[in-house]
Amino acid sequence: MRNQPRILIVEDEPAIAELMAVNLRHNGFQPVWASDAVTAQKELDEVLPDVILLDWMLPGESGLSLARRWRGNPRTKQVPILMITARGDEPDRVAGLDAGADDYIVKPFSPRELLARIRAVLRRRAPEQAGGAVSIGQLSLDADTYRVSWQEQPLKVGPTEFKLLQFFMRHPERVHSRGSLLDKVWGDHVYIEERTVDVHVKRLREALGDAGKMIETVRGAGYRLTASPAA
Ligand code: CA
């Protein structure tokens, strides 16, 4: 089991949306489809996706206007937007990027190109979603195989704890406040209380056994993962 990045597809043509969704699903992503601006907004209000694929020409509010709106909203401004359009000329490209899109892809595109663009925006915006392995001291985590090990012995870590550990390991030796962990790990702290972080940190320490002491509580500030724990 992996943490599958959630991809919101905002596209009014069902055939194209379906093609994208099938490809994304086959490649370890979790696609969600919205066929118009209203549905897309409703979806965003409920769950923040990791990436938005945004069609330019939509019935009602255009993709360009949506991109501008989401960029202007503190809750959605960090979500990467990949604009999708049939028009590929220069003024449109500039308008899309001006509206806050992270990248731009022109129809028709190959599934391979779409995946490459999605991975690229994920890497830029949220390195912890992009996969790959990381080691701190004798603690290792591989996001592609979903494995955690300590002194080369495999450890069992739950999905949320895995995400949390991944974030700690990609940003070691730094203190992270509960609020910032909610933002970066849960992606959307609107409906989650800060003490949830404490619960998952506790579970993570338990799952890590001897390596649990690498996750230090910094009084009044938050948590830190360190290669050289104090005790
Ligand atoms: Ca369209």
Short mmCIF file of C-alpha atoms and ligand atoms in Angstrom, two decimals:
data_model
loop_
_atom_site.label_atom_id
_atom_site.label_comp_id
_atom_site.label_asym_id
_atom_site.label_seq_id
_atom_site.Cartn_x
_atom_site.Cartn_y
_atom_site.Cartn_z
CA MET A 1 0.00 0.00 0.00
CA ARG A 2 1.28 3.46 -0.90
CA ASN A 3 0.17 7.00 -0.41
CA GLN A 4 -1.34 7.65 -3.79
CA PRO A 5 -1.24 11.29 -4.85
CA ARG A 6 -4.76 12.55 -5.45
CA ILE A 7 -5.25 14.17 -8.86
CA LEU A 8 -8.30 16.31 -9.52
CA ILE A 9 -9.21 16.21 -13.23
CA VAL A 10 -11.32 19.21 -14.23
CA GLU A 11 -12.43 18.36 -17.76
CA ASP A 12 -15.85 18.54 -19.42
CA GLU A 13 -15.21 15.92 -22.10
CA PRO A 14 -15.91 12.51 -20.52
CA ALA A 15 -13.79 10.55 -23.05
CA ILE A 16 -10.68 12.61 -22.32
CA ALA A 17 -11.31 12.60 -18.56
CA GLU A 18 -11.76 8.83 -18.61
CA LEU A 19 -8.56 8.31 -20.58
CA MET A 20 -6.60 10.44 -18.11
CA ALA A 21 -8.20 8.72 -15.12
CA VAL A 22 -7.38 5.22 -16.39
CA ASN A 23 -3.77 6.17 -17.04
CA LEU A 24 -3.37 7.84 -13.69
CA ARG A 25 -4.90 4.89 -11.84
CA HIS A 26 -2.55 2.47 -13.61
CA ASN A 27 0.40 4.57 -12.55
CA GLY A 28 -0.28 4.79 -8.84
CA PHE A 29 -2.31 7.98 -8.71
CA GLN A 30 -5.79 8.48 -7.34
CA PRO A 31 -7.83 10.39 -9.94
CA VAL A 32 -11.02 12.31 -9.13
CA TRP A 33 -13.13 13.76 -11.92
CA ALA A 34 -15.08 17.02 -11.98
CA SER A 35 -16.83 17.95 -15.24
CA ASP A 36 -17.37 21.64 -14.50
CA ALA A 37 -16.26 24.53 -12.30
CA VAL A 38 -19.00 24.09 -9.71
CA THR A 39 -18.25 20.39 -9.18
CA ALA A 40 -14.52 21.12 -9.07
CA GLN A 41 -15.01 23.78 -6.40
CA LYS A 42 -17.16 21.42 -4.35
CA GLU A 43 -14.46 18.75 -4.58
CA LEU A 44 -11.76 21.24 -3.52
CA ASP A 45 -13.84 22.37 -0.55
CA GLU A 46 -13.93 18.77 0.68
CA VAL A 47 -10.45 17.44 -0.04
CA LEU A 48 -7.37 19.21 -1.35
CA PRO A 49 -5.78 17.21 -4.17
CA ASP A 50 -2.02 16.93 -4.74
CA VAL A 51 -2.32 18.20 -8.32
CA ILE A 52 -5.12 19.78 -10.36
CA LEU A 53 -5.38 19.03 -14.09
CA LEU A 54 -7.37 21.97 -15.35
CA ASP A 55 -8.98 22.14 -18.77
CA TRP A 56 -9.00 25.63 -20.23
CA MET A 57 -12.36 25.49 -22.01
CA LEU A 58 -15.09 24.52 -19.57
CA PRO A 59 -18.83 25.22 -19.62
CA GLY A 60 -19.54 28.17 -17.32
CA GLU A 61 -16.44 29.49 -15.58
CA SER A 62 -13.26 28.95 -17.62
CA GLY A 63 -10.19 27.09 -16.45
CA LEU A 64 -8.22 30.31 -16.62
CA SER A 65 -10.61 32.06 -14.25
CA LEU A 66 -10.61 29.05 -11.90
CA ALA A 67 -6.80 29.00 -11.81
CA ARG A 68 -6.78 32.67 -10.89
CA ARG A 69 -9.38 32.14 -8.15
CA TRP A 70 -7.60 29.13 -6.62
CA ARG A 71 -4.27 30.91 -6.65
CA GLY A 72 -5.82 33.85 -4.84
CA ASN A 73 -7.27 31.65 -2.09
CA PRO A 74 -4.93 30.86 0.84
CA ARG A 75 -6.37 27.36 1.16
CA THR A 76 -5.78 26.32 -2.45
CA LYS A 77 -2.88 28.52 -3.53
CA GLN A 78 -0.23 25.83 -2.90
CA VAL A 79 -1.90 23.11 -4.99
CA PRO A 80 -0.03 22.64 -8.27
CA ILE A 81 -2.14 23.38 -11.34
CA LEU A 82 -1.41 21.85 -14.73
CA MET A 83 -3.42 23.68 -17.41
CA ILE A 84 -4.72 21.55 -20.26
CA THR A 85 -5.86 23.06 -23.49
CA ALA A 86 -6.32 22.46 -27.18
CA ARG A 87 -4.90 25.88 -27.94
CA GLY A 88 -1.18 25.99 -27.93
CA ASP A 89 -0.27 29.43 -29.09
CA GLU A 90 1.98 31.76 -27.18
CA PRO A 91 -0.49 34.36 -25.78
CA ASP A 92 -2.59 31.58 -24.21
CA ARG A 93 0.42 29.91 -22.70
CA VAL A 94 1.46 33.19 -21.13
CA ALA A 95 -2.09 33.87 -19.88
CA GLY A 96 -2.21 30.41 -18.28
CA LEU A 97 1.07 30.86 -16.49
CA ASP A 98 0.10 34.40 -15.48
CA ALA A 99 -3.07 33.03 -13.92
CA GLY A 100 -0.88 30.89 -11.68
CA ALA A 101 -0.67 27.57 -13.52
CA ASP A 102 2.53 25.63 -12.74
CA ASP A 103 2.75 24.13 -16.18
CA TYR A 104 0.91 23.86 -19.42
CA ILE A 105 0.08 20.88 -21.59
CA VAL A 106 -1.44 21.03 -25.07
CA LYS A 107 -4.00 18.57 -26.44
CA PRO A 108 -3.49 16.06 -27.91
CA PHE A 109 -0.84 14.78 -25.50
CA SER A 110 0.44 11.29 -24.80
CA PRO A 111 -0.28 9.62 -21.45
CA ARG A 112 3.47 9.44 -20.96
CA GLU A 113 3.86 13.18 -21.35
CA LEU A 114 0.99 13.84 -18.94
CA LEU A 115 2.57 11.57 -16.30
CA ALA A 116 5.97 13.19 -16.75
CA ARG A 117 4.47 16.67 -16.26
CA ILE A 118 2.53 15.57 -13.18
CA ARG A 119 5.62 14.02 -11.62
CA ALA A 120 7.61 17.17 -12.40
CA VAL A 121 5.13 19.51 -10.67
CA LEU A 122 4.92 17.12 -7.70
CA ARG A 123 8.70 17.11 -7.39
CA ARG A 124 8.82 20.89 -7.50
CA ARG A 125 5.95 21.50 -5.11
CA ALA A 126 6.12 18.52 -2.75
CA PRO A 127 9.31 16.46 -2.91
CA GLU A 128 7.90 13.99 -0.35
CA GLN A 129 5.24 12.91 -2.87
CA ALA A 130 7.69 12.19 -5.63
CA GLY A 131 8.96 8.82 -4.45
CA GLY A 132 12.47 7.47 -4.12
CA ALA A 133 14.50 6.34 -1.12
CA VAL A 134 16.01 8.28 1.77
CA SER A 135 18.23 7.23 4.69
CA ILE A 136 19.04 9.04 7.93
CA GLY A 137 21.58 7.18 10.00
CA GLN A 138 20.47 3.55 10.00
CA LEU A 139 16.86 4.40 9.34
CA SER A 140 15.75 3.96 5.72
CA LEU A 141 12.53 4.65 3.87
CA ASP A 142 11.64 3.80 0.30
CA ALA A 143 8.56 5.59 -1.01
CA ASP A 144 8.42 3.46 -4.17
CA THR A 145 8.27 0.11 -2.39
CA TYR A 146 6.59 1.51 0.73
CA ARG A 147 9.26 0.02 3.01
CA VAL A 148 10.82 1.31 6.21
CA SER A 149 13.82 -0.37 7.84
CA TRP A 150 16.05 0.17 10.86
CA GLN A 151 19.49 -1.45 10.90
CA GLU A 152 18.31 -3.33 7.81
CA GLN A 153 15.38 -4.89 9.67
CA PRO A 154 11.95 -4.12 8.14
CA LEU A 155 9.48 -2.16 10.27
CA LYS A 156 5.69 -2.05 10.06
CA VAL A 157 4.43 1.53 9.74
CA GLY A 158 0.82 2.64 9.16
CA PRO A 159 -0.09 4.86 6.15
CA THR A 160 -0.30 8.18 8.02
CA GLU A 161 2.82 7.41 10.06
CA PHE A 162 4.59 6.54 6.82
CA LYS A 163 3.71 9.91 5.33
CA LEU A 164 4.79 11.67 8.50
CA LEU A 165 8.08 9.78 8.65
CA GLN A 166 8.70 10.51 5.00
CA PHE A 167 8.29 14.21 5.65
CA PHE A 168 10.60 14.11 8.68
CA MET A 169 13.24 12.19 6.75
CA ARG A 170 13.16 14.59 3.81
CA HIS A 171 13.51 17.54 6.20
CA PRO A 172 15.72 16.21 9.02
CA GLU A 173 17.33 18.13 11.88
CA ARG A 174 14.76 20.89 11.59
CA VAL A 175 11.99 21.61 14.07
CA HIS A 176 8.50 21.36 12.58
CA SER A 177 5.53 22.86 14.39
CA ARG A 178 2.29 20.89 14.63
CA GLY A 179 0.63 23.40 12.32
CA SER A 180 3.31 23.07 9.70
CA LEU A 181 3.20 19.25 9.91
CA LEU A 182 -0.57 19.38 9.35
CA ASP A 183 -0.02 21.60 6.33
CA LYS A 184 2.78 19.57 4.81
CA VAL A 185 1.77 16.02 5.73
CA TRP A 186 -2.01 16.15 5.85
CA GLY A 187 -2.04 18.80 3.13
CA ASP A 188 -5.18 20.40 4.49
CA HIS A 189 -5.46 21.26 8.15
CA VAL A 190 -8.91 22.79 7.99
CA TYR A 191 -10.71 19.81 9.55
CA ILE A 192 -7.94 18.32 11.67
CA GLU A 193 -6.91 19.34 15.17
CA GLU A 194 -3.28 19.81 16.13
CA ARG A 195 -3.40 17.08 18.75
CA THR A 196 -3.93 14.61 15.88
CA VAL A 197 -0.26 15.20 15.09
CA ASP A 198 0.72 14.12 18.61
CA VAL A 199 -1.29 10.91 18.25
CA HIS A 200 0.44 9.99 15.01
CA VAL A 201 3.89 10.96 16.27
CA LYS A 202 3.31 8.66 19.24
CA ARG A 203 2.26 5.82 16.93
CA LEU A 204 5.21 6.48 14.68
CA ARG A 205 7.66 6.29 17.59
CA GLU A 206 6.10 3.01 18.69
CA ALA A 207 6.34 1.60 15.17
CA LEU A 208 9.99 2.62 14.93
CA GLY A 209 11.00 0.83 18.13
CA ASP A 210 14.63 1.68 18.95
CA ALA A 211 14.69 4.28 16.18
CA GLY A 212 11.70 6.05 17.79
CA LYS A 213 14.04 8.22 19.84
CA MET A 214 15.25 9.83 16.63
CA ILE A 215 11.99 11.78 16.66
CA GLU A 216 12.44 14.38 19.35
CA THR A 217 9.85 16.58 20.98
CA VAL A 218 11.05 20.16 21.08
CA ARG A 219 9.14 21.75 23.94
CA GLY A 220 6.91 24.60 22.84
CA ALA A 221 8.01 24.26 19.22
CA GLY A 222 7.15 20.89 17.72
CA TYR A 223 9.03 17.85 16.53
CA ARG A 224 12.33 17.09 14.88
CA LEU A 225 13.93 14.01 13.37
CA THR A 226 17.60 13.79 14.18
CA ALA A 227 20.37 11.36 13.26
CA SER A 228 21.90 11.85 16.72
CA PRO A 229 19.21 11.80 19.41
CA ALA A 230 20.03 13.25 22.83
CA ALA A 231 19.34 10.09 24.84
CA CA B 1 -13.10 21.39 -22.61
#
